[in-house]
Coordinates of C-alpha atoms in Angstrom, one line a residue:
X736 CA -31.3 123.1 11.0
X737 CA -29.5 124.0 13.9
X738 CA -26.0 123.8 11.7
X739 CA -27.2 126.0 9.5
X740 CA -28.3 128.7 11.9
X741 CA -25.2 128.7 13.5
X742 CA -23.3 129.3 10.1
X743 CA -26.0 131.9 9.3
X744 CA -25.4 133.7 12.8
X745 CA -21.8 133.1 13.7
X746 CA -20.7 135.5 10.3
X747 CA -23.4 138.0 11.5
X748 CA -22.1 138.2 15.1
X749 CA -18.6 138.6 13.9
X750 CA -19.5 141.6 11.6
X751 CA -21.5 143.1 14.5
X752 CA -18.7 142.8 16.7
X753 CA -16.3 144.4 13.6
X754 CA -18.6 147.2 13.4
X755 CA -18.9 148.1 17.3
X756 CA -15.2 147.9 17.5
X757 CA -15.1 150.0 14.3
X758 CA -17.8 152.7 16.2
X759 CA -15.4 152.4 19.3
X760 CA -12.1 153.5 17.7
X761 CA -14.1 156.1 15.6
X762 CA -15.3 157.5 18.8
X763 CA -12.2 157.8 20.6
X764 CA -10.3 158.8 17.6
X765 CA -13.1 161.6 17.1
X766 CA -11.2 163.5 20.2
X767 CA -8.1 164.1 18.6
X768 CA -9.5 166.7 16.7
X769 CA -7.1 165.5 13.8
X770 CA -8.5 164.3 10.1
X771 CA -9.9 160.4 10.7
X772 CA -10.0 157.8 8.0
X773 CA -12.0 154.9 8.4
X774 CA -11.3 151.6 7.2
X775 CA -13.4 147.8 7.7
X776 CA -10.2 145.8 8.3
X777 CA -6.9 146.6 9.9
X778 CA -3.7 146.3 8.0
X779 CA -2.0 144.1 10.1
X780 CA -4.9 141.6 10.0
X781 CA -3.0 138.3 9.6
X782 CA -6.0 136.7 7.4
X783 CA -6.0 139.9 5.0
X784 CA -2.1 139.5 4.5
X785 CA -2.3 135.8 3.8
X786 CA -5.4 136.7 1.3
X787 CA -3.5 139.5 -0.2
X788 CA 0.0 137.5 -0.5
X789 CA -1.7 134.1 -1.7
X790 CA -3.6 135.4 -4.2
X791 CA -1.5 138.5 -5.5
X792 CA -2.4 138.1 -9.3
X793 CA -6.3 138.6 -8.5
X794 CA -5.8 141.0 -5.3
X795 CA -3.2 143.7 -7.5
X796 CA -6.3 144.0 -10.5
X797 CA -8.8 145.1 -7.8
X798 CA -9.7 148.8 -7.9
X799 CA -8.4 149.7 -4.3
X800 CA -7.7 153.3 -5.3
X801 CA -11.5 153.3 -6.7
X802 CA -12.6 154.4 -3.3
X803 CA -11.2 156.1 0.3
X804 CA -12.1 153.4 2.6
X805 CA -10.3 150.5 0.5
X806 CA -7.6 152.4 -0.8
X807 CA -6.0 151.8 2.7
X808 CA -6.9 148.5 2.9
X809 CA -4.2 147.7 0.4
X810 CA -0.9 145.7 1.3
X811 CA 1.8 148.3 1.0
X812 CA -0.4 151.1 0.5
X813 CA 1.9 153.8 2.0
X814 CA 4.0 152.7 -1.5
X815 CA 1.5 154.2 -3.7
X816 CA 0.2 156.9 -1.6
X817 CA 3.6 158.9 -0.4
X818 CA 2.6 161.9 0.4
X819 CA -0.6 161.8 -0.9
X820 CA -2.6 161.8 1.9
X821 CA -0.4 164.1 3.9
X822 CA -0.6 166.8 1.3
X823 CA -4.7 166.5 1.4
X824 CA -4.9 166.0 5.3
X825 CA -2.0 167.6 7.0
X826 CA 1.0 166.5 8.8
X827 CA -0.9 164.1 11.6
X828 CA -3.9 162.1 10.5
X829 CA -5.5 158.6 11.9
X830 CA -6.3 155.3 10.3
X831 CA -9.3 153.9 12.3
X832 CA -9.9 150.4 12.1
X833 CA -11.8 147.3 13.8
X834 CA -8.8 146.4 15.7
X835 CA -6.9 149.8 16.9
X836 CA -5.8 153.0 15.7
X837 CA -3.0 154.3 13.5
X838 CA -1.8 157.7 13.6
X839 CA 0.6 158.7 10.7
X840 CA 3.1 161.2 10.8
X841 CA 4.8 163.4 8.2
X842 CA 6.5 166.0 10.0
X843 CA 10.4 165.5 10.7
X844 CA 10.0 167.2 14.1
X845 CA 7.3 164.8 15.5
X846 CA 8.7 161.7 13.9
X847 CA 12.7 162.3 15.3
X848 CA 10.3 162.8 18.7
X849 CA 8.8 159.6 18.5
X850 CA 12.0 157.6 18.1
X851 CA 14.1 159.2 20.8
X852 CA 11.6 158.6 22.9
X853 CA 11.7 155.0 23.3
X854 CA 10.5 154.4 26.4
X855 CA 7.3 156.4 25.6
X856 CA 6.8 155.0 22.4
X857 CA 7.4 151.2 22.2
X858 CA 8.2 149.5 19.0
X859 CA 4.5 147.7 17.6
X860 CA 4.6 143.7 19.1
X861 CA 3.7 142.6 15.3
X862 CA 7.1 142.4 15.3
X863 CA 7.2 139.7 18.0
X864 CA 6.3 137.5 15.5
X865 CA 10.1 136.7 15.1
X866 CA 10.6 135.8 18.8
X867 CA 12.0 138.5 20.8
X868 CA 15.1 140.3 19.0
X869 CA 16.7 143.5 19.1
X870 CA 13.8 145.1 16.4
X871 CA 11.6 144.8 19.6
X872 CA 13.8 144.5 22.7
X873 CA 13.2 147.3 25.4
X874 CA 15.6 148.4 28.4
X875 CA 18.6 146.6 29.1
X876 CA 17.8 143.8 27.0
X877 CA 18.0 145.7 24.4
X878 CA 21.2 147.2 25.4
X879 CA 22.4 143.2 25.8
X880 CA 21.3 141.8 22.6
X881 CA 22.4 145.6 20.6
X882 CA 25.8 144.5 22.1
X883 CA 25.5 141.2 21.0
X884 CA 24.3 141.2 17.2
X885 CA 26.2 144.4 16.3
X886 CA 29.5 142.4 16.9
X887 CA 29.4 140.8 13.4
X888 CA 29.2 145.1 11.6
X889 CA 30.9 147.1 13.6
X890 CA 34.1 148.4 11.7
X891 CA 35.8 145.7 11.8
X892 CA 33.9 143.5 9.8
X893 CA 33.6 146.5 7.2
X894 CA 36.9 145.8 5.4
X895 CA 35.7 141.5 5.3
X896 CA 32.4 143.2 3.9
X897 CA 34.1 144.9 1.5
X898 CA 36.7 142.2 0.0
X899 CA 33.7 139.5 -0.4
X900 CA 31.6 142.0 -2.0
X901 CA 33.9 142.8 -4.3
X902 CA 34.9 139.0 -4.9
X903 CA 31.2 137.7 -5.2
X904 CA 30.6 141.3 -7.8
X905 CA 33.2 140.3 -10.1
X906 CA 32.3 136.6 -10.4
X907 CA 28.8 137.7 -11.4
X908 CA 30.1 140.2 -13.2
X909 CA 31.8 138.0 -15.7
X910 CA 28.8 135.6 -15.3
X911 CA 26.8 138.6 -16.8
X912 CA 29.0 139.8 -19.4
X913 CA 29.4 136.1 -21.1
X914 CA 26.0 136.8 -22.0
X915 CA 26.3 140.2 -23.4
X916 CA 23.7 139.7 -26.7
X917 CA 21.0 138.2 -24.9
X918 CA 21.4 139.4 -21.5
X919 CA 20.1 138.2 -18.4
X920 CA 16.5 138.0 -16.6
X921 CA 17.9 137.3 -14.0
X922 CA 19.3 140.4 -11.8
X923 CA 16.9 140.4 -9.2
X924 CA 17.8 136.7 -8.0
X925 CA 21.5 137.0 -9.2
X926 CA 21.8 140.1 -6.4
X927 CA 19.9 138.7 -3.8
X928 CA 22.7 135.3 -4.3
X929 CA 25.4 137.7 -3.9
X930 CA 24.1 139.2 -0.8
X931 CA 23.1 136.4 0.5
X932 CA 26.9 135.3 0.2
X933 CA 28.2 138.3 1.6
X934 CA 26.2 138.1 5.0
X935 CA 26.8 133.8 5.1
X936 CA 30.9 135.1 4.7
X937 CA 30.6 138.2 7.4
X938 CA 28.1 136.4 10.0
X939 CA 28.7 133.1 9.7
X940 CA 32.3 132.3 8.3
X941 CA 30.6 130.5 5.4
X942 CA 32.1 131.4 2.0
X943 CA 30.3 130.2 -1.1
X944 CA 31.2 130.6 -4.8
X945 CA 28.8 132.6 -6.7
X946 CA 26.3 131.3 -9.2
X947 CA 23.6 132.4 -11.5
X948 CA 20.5 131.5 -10.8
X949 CA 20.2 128.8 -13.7
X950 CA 22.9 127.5 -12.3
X951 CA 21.4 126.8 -8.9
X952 CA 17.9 126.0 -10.0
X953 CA 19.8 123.3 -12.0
X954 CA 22.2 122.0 -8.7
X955 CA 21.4 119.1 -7.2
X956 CA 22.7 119.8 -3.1
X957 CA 21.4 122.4 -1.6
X958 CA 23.0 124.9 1.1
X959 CA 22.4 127.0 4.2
X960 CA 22.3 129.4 2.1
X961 CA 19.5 127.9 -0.6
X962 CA 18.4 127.4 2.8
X963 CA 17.7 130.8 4.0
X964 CA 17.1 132.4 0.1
X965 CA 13.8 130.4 0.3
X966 CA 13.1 132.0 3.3
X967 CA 13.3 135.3 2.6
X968 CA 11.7 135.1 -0.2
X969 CA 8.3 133.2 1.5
X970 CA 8.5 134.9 4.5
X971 CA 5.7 136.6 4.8
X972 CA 3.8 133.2 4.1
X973 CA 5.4 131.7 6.8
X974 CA 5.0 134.1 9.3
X975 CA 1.3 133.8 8.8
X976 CA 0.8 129.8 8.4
X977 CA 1.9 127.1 11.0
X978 CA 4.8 125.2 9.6
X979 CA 3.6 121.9 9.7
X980 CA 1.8 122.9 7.0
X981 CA 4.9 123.1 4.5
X982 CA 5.3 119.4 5.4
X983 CA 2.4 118.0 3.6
X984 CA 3.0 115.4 1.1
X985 CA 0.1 116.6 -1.1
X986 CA 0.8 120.2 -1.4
X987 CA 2.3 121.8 -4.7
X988 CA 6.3 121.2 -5.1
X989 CA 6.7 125.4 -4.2
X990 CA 4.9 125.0 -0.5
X991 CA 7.1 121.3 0.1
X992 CA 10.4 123.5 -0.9
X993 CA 9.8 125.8 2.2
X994 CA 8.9 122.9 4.3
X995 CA 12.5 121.5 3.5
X996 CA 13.8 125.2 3.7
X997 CA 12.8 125.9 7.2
X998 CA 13.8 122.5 8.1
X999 CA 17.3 123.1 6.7
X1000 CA 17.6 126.1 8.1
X1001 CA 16.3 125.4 12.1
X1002 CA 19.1 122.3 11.7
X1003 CA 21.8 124.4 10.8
X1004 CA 21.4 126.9 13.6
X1005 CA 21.1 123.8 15.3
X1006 CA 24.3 122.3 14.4
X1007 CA 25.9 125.9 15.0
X1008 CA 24.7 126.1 18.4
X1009 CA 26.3 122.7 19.4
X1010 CA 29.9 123.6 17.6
X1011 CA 30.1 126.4 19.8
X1012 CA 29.0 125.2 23.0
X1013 CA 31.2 122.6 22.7
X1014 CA 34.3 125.1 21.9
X1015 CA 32.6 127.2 25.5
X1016 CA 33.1 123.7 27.3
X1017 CA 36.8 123.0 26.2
X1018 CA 37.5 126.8 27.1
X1019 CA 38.1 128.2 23.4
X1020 CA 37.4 130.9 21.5
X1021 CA 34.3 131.2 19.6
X1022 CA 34.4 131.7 15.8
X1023 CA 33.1 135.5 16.1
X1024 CA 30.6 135.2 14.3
X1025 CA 26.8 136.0 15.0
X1026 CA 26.1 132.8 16.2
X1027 CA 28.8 132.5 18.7
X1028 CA 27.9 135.9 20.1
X1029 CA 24.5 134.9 20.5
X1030 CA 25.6 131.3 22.3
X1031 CA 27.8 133.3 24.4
X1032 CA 25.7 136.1 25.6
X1033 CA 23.0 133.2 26.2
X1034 CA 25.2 131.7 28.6
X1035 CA 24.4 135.0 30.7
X1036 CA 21.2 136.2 30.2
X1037 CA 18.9 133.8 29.1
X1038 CA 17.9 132.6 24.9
X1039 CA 17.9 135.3 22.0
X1040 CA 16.8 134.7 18.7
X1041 CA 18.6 136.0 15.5
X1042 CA 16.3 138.2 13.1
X1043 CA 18.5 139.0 9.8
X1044 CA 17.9 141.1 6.7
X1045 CA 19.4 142.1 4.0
X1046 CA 18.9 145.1 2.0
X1047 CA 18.8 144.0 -1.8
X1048 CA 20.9 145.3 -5.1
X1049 CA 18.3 145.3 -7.2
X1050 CA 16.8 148.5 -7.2
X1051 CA 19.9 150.3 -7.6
X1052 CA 20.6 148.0 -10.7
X1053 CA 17.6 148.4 -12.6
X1054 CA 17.3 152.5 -11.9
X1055 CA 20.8 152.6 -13.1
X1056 CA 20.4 150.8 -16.0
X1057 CA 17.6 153.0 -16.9
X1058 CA 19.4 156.0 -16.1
X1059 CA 22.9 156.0 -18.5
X1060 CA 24.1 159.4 -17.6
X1061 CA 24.2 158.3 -14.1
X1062 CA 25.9 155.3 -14.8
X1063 CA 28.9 157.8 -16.4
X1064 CA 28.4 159.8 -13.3
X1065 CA 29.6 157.1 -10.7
X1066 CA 31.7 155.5 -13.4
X1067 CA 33.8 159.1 -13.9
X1068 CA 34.2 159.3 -9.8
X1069 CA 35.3 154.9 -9.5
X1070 CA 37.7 155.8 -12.2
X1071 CA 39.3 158.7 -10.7
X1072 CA 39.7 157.5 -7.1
X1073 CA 40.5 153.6 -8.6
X1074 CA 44.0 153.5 -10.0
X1075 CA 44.6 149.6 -9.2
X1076 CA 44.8 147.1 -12.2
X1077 CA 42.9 145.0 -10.7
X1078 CA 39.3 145.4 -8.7
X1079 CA 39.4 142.8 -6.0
X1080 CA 43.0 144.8 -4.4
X1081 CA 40.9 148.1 -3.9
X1082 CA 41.7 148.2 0.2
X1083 CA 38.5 149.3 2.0
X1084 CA 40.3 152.0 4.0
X1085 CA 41.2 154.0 1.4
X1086 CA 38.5 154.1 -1.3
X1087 CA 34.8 153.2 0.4
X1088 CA 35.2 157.1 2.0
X1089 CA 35.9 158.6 -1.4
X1090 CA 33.1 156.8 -3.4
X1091 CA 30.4 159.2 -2.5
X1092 CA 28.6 159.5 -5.8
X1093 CA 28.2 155.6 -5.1
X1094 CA 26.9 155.6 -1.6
X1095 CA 24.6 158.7 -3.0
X1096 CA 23.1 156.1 -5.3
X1097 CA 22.3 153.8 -2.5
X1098 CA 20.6 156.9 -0.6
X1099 CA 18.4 158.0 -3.2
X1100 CA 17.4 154.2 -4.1
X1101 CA 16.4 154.1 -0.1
X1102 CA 14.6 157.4 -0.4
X1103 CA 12.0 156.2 -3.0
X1104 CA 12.0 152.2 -2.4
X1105 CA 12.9 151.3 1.4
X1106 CA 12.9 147.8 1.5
X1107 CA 10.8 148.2 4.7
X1108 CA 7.2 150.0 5.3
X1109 CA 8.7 151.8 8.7
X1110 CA 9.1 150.9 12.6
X1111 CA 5.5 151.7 14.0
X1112 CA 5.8 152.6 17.6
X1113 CA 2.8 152.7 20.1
X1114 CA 1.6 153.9 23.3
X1115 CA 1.5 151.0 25.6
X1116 CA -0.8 151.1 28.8
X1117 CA -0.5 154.6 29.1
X1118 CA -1.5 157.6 26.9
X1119 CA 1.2 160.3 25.9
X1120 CA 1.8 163.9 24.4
X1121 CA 3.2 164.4 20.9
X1122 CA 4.5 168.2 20.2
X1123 CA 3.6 168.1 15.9
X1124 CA 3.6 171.8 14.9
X1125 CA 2.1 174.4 17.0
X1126 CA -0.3 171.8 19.1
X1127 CA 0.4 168.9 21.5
X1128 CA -1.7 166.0 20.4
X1129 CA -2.8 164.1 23.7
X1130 CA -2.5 160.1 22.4
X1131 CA -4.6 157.5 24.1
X1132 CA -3.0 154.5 25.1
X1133 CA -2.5 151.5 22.7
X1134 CA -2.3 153.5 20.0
X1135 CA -0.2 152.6 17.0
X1136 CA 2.2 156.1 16.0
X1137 CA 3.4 156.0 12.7
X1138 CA 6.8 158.0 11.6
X1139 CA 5.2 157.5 8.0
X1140 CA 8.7 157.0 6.2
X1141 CA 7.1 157.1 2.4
X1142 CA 5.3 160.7 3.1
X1143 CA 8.8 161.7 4.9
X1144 CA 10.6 160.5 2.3
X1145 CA 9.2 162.0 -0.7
X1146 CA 7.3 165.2 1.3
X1147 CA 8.0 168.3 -1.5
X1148 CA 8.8 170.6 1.7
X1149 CA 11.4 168.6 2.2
X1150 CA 12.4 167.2 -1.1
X1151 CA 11.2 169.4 -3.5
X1152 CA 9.1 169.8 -6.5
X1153 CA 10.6 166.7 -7.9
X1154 CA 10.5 164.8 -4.6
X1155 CA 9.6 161.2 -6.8
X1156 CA 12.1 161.9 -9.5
X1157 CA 15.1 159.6 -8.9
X1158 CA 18.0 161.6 -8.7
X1159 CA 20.9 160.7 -6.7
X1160 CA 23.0 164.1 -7.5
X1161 CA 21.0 165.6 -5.1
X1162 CA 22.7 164.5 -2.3
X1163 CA 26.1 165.6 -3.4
X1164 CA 26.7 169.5 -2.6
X1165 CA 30.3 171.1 -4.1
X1166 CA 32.0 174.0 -2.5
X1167 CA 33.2 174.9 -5.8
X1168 CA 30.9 178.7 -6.6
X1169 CA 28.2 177.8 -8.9
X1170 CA 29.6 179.8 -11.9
X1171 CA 32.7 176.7 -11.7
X1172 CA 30.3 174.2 -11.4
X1173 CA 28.7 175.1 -14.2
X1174 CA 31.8 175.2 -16.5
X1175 CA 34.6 172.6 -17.5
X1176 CA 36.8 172.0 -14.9
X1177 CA 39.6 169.2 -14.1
X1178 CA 37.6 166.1 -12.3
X1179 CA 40.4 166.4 -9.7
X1180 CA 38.8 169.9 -8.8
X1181 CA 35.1 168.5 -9.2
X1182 CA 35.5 165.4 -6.9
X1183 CA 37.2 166.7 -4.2
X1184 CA 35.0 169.5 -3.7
X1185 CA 32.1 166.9 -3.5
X1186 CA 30.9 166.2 -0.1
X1187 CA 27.3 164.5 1.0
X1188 CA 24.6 166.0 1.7
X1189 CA 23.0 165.6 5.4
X1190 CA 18.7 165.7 5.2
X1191 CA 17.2 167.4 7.9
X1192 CA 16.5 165.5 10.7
X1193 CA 13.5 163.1 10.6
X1194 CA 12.7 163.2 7.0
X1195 CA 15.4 160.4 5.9
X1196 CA 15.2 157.5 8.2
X1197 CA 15.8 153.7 6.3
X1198 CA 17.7 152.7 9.3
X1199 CA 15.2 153.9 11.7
X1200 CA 16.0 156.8 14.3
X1201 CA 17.4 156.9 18.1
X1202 CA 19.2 155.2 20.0
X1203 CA 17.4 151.5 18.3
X1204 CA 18.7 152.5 14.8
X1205 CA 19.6 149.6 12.5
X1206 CA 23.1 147.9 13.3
X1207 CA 23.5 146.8 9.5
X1208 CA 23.5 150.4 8.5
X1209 CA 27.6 150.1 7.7
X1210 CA 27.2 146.9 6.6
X1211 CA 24.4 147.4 3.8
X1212 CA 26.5 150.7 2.6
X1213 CA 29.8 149.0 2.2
X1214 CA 28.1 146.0 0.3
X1215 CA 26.3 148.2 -2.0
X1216 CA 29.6 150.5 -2.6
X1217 CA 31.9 147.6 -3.3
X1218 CA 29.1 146.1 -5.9
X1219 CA 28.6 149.6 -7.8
X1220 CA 32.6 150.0 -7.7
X1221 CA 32.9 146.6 -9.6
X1222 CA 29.9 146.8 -11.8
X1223 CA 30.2 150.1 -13.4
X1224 CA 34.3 150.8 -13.6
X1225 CA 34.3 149.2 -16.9
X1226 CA 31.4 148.4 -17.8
X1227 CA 27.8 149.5 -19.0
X1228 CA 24.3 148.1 -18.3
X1229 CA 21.4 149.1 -20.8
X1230 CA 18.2 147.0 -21.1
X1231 CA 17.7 144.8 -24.3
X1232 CA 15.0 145.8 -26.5
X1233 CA 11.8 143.4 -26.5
X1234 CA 11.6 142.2 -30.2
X1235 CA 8.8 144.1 -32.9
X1236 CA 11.1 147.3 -33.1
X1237 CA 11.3 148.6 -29.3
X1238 CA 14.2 151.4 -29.6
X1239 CA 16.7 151.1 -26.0
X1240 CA 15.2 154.5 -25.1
X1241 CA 11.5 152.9 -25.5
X1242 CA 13.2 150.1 -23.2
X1243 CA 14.7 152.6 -20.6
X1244 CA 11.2 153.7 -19.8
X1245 CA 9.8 149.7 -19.9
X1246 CA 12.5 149.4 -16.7
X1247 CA 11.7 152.2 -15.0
X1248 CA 7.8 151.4 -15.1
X1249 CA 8.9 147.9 -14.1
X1250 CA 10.7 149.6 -10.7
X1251 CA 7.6 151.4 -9.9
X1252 CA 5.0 148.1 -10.3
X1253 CA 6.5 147.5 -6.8
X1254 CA 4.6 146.2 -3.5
X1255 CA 4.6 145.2 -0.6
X1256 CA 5.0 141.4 0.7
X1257 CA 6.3 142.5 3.9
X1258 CA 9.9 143.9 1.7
X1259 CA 9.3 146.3 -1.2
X1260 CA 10.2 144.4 -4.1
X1261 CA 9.5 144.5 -7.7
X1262 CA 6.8 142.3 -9.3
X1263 CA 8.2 141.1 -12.8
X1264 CA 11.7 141.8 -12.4
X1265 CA 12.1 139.1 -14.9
X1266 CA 10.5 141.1 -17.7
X1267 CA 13.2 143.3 -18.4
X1268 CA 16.3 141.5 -19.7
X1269 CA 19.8 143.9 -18.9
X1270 CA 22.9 143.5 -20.8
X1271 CA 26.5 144.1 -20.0
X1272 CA 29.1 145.4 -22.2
X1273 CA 32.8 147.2 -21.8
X1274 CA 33.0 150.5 -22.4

């Protein structure tokens, strides 16, 4: 009897508690005299996630959007929303829940605030969750392990970037185009392999050949770099569940495979850590890579851990393929500034600058699918001032602040009417008068009046803002550049029709809905890429 009261009352004293915290943040958020949105359970809840990413295929057919206070509740809700909410509420609203507040942000002004000030508004510690790292250094630590991880992209590493990128493009290229009639499902995996490869060549001197997919779900070693694919692709899972977990003997082949994965991995930073302390005893060099900065650096100031991403290919792929008369677009501008038989001599120095159509493609894929939600910033201990249009909000402390990069991103004051519409020309402006534009003219004329557009400040931000902006920021735009140089010089990418009489133009749009059933497992990514099947073929 007394078991059973205890089961009845622990559930009630837990939802008593939710709903006096709930009353709490209500209460304090009622004095910003800003809209309020109440929700029963906070989005960083570490039990929601894991119910949300464990049981995806019943959680996406719920009717979140059904009503207000669950529409929020939702796992990459900013996604779906964009500006939504903005539009209805204004530039500054708050998200109360159980656990704290969230204010989100959608004017440029406030947002580029936010950032630059870093010591008044401290990146969230969910992020601690990695161990401490540059994302949520502070001070001079951050300052020491900025120095430190940056190494591996600055410049210098751009023109190593460039060559592997190129190298590891064409191999998959070919890999691709020997399967022209059928095509391939395969080009969401296939890109995330060849970035994969690219960072393993520029961070860690590791150079790997490039396979398909099939052909390394059919190998029989596995890598560093299998290694670190699983990873990334169950991270969120294992950020949430204790790794010993993975290790049981009982559990379904998928869960085992990141037990060995993590395993793998934490051995081969392992091994890594021992080559080059032994190379800082005998009084050599280091290999340059991120590792031996790390080592190094540790060797003054105490342990830092390395927190890596990658921005993937994939989006960029699949618009394009959608999208053919951008694909002659870039394709006119690679064949004009590419002269060079072959694709792998391209020298970084002089054709990355003059690929701008390219890197525009990169920008407007970034603008509508950021890999990541945002950097949330908060308070602290103390409370703080915000300037957001003709008021000063007054922001209690430990209070999450939100530069809400979807509403930014896609805001129609900023962007325009068609804000959602995927159009990377947007970001290239000619000098050329609009009556030239408008007419034939040589390409020579046409491409080197062609210069990038720069947003206003605060409403494009994929790298984050300040002085803690992303270090990778070169890196990811040379990778992409070299990929969409290789791809698209000679060749053409349009989705094979699904068999009962689909025309390509009836496939176009089956892509294009396939990019926008995206979410949120702590990276944006699609959730069927392997419905659509894309073909390559010389033009």
């Amino acid at each position: 009897m007394g078991i059973l009261l205890s089961f009845t009352l622990l559930p009630i004293a837990w939802l008593s508690y939710t709903a006096f915290c709930l009353y709490q943040n209500l209460r304090e958020a009622s004095r910003l005299e800003i809209p309020t949105i109440c929700v029963p359970v906070s989005p960083d809840n570490p039990v929601w996630i894991a119910l949300q990413t464990g049981f995806s295929f019943l959680f996406k057919r719920l009717p979140f959007d059904a009503f207000s206070y669950t529409r929020y509740c939702r796992l990459g809700w900013e996604f779906h929303d964009r500006f939504k909410t903005h539009q209805r509420l204004g530039d500054a609203w708050v998200l109360v829940t159980p656990h704290r507040n969230w204010i989100y942000l959608a004017q440029a002004e406030a947002a580029t605030e936010v950032y630059s000030r870093h010591r008044d508004f401290v990146v969230s510690e969910p992020l601690e969750v990695f161990g401490p790292n540059i994302s949520t250094a502070e001070g001079a630590d951050w300052q020491r392990q900025r120095k430190v991880t940056a190494t591996p992209f600055n410049e210098q590493k751009s023109s190593l970037v460039w060559s592997e990128s190129l190298r590891q493009a064409n191999d998959m290229l070919c890999s691709w185009s020997s399967h022209w009639r059928k095509g391939s499902t395969h080009t969401s995996e296939d890109v995330r392999t060849l970035a994969l490869n690219v960072l393993a060549f520029a961070g860690f001197q590791r150079s790997y050949p490039w396979r398909s997919q099939q052909a390394l779900s059919e190998q029989t070693t596995s890598s560093y770099r299998d290694a670190l694919a699983i990873i990334l692709k169950n991270v969120l899972v294992i950020l949430v569940l204790p790794a010993k977990i993975f290790s049981l003997s009982f559990l379904p082949k998928k869960w085992t495979q990141i037990g060995w994965a993590i395993s793998a991995f934490r051995q081969y930073m392992l091994d890594q850590v021992a080559d080059e302390k032994r190379l800082i005893s005998e009084g050599k060099p280091g290999s340059g890579t991120l590792v031996s900065n790390l080592i190094r650096a540790s060797y003054q100031q105490g342990d830092t851990d390395l927190n890596t991403k990658t921005i993937s290919l994939a989006y960029g792929v699949f618009l394009l393929t959608a999208h053919p008369k951008t694909q002659d677009w870039i394709s006119e501008e690679i064949n004009f500034h590419l002269t060079s038989s072959e694709g792998n001599s391209m020298r970084y120095e002089d054709t990355f600058p003059k690929l701008q159509r390219c890197l525009a493609v990169l920008l407007e894929t970034l603008r509508l699918y950021n890999p990541i939600p945002g950097v949330d910033k908060y308070t602290g201990p103390s409370s703080q001032t915000l300037k957001i249009n003709d008021r000063n909000l007054h922001i209690p402390p430990n209070t999450l602040v939100v530069p809400h990069l979807q509403a930014l991103h896609t805001h129609p004051g900023y962007w325009g009417s068609d804000s959602l519409t995927w159009r990377p020309s947007r970001w290239i402006i000619s000098s050329l008068p609009e009556t030239s534009s408008n007419t034939t003219t040589n390409p020579e004329t046409t491409l080197s009046a062609e210069r990038l557009m720069k947003p206003q400040k605060g409403t494009f931000i994929p790298w984050s803002e300040g002085l803690q902006n992303c270090p990778g920021r070169k890196f990811a735009q040379v990778e992409f550049v070299a990929t969409m140089a290789t791809l698209f010089r000679h060749h053409r990418a349009e989705p094979v029709p699904k068999h009962g009489g689909e025309s390509v133009d009836e496939a176009r749009e089956r892509v294009l809905e396939t990019v926008k059933d995206s979410g949120m497992e702590l990276l944006l990514q699609m959730r069927d890429p392997g419905s659509v099947r894309i073909r390559w073929t010389s033009k």
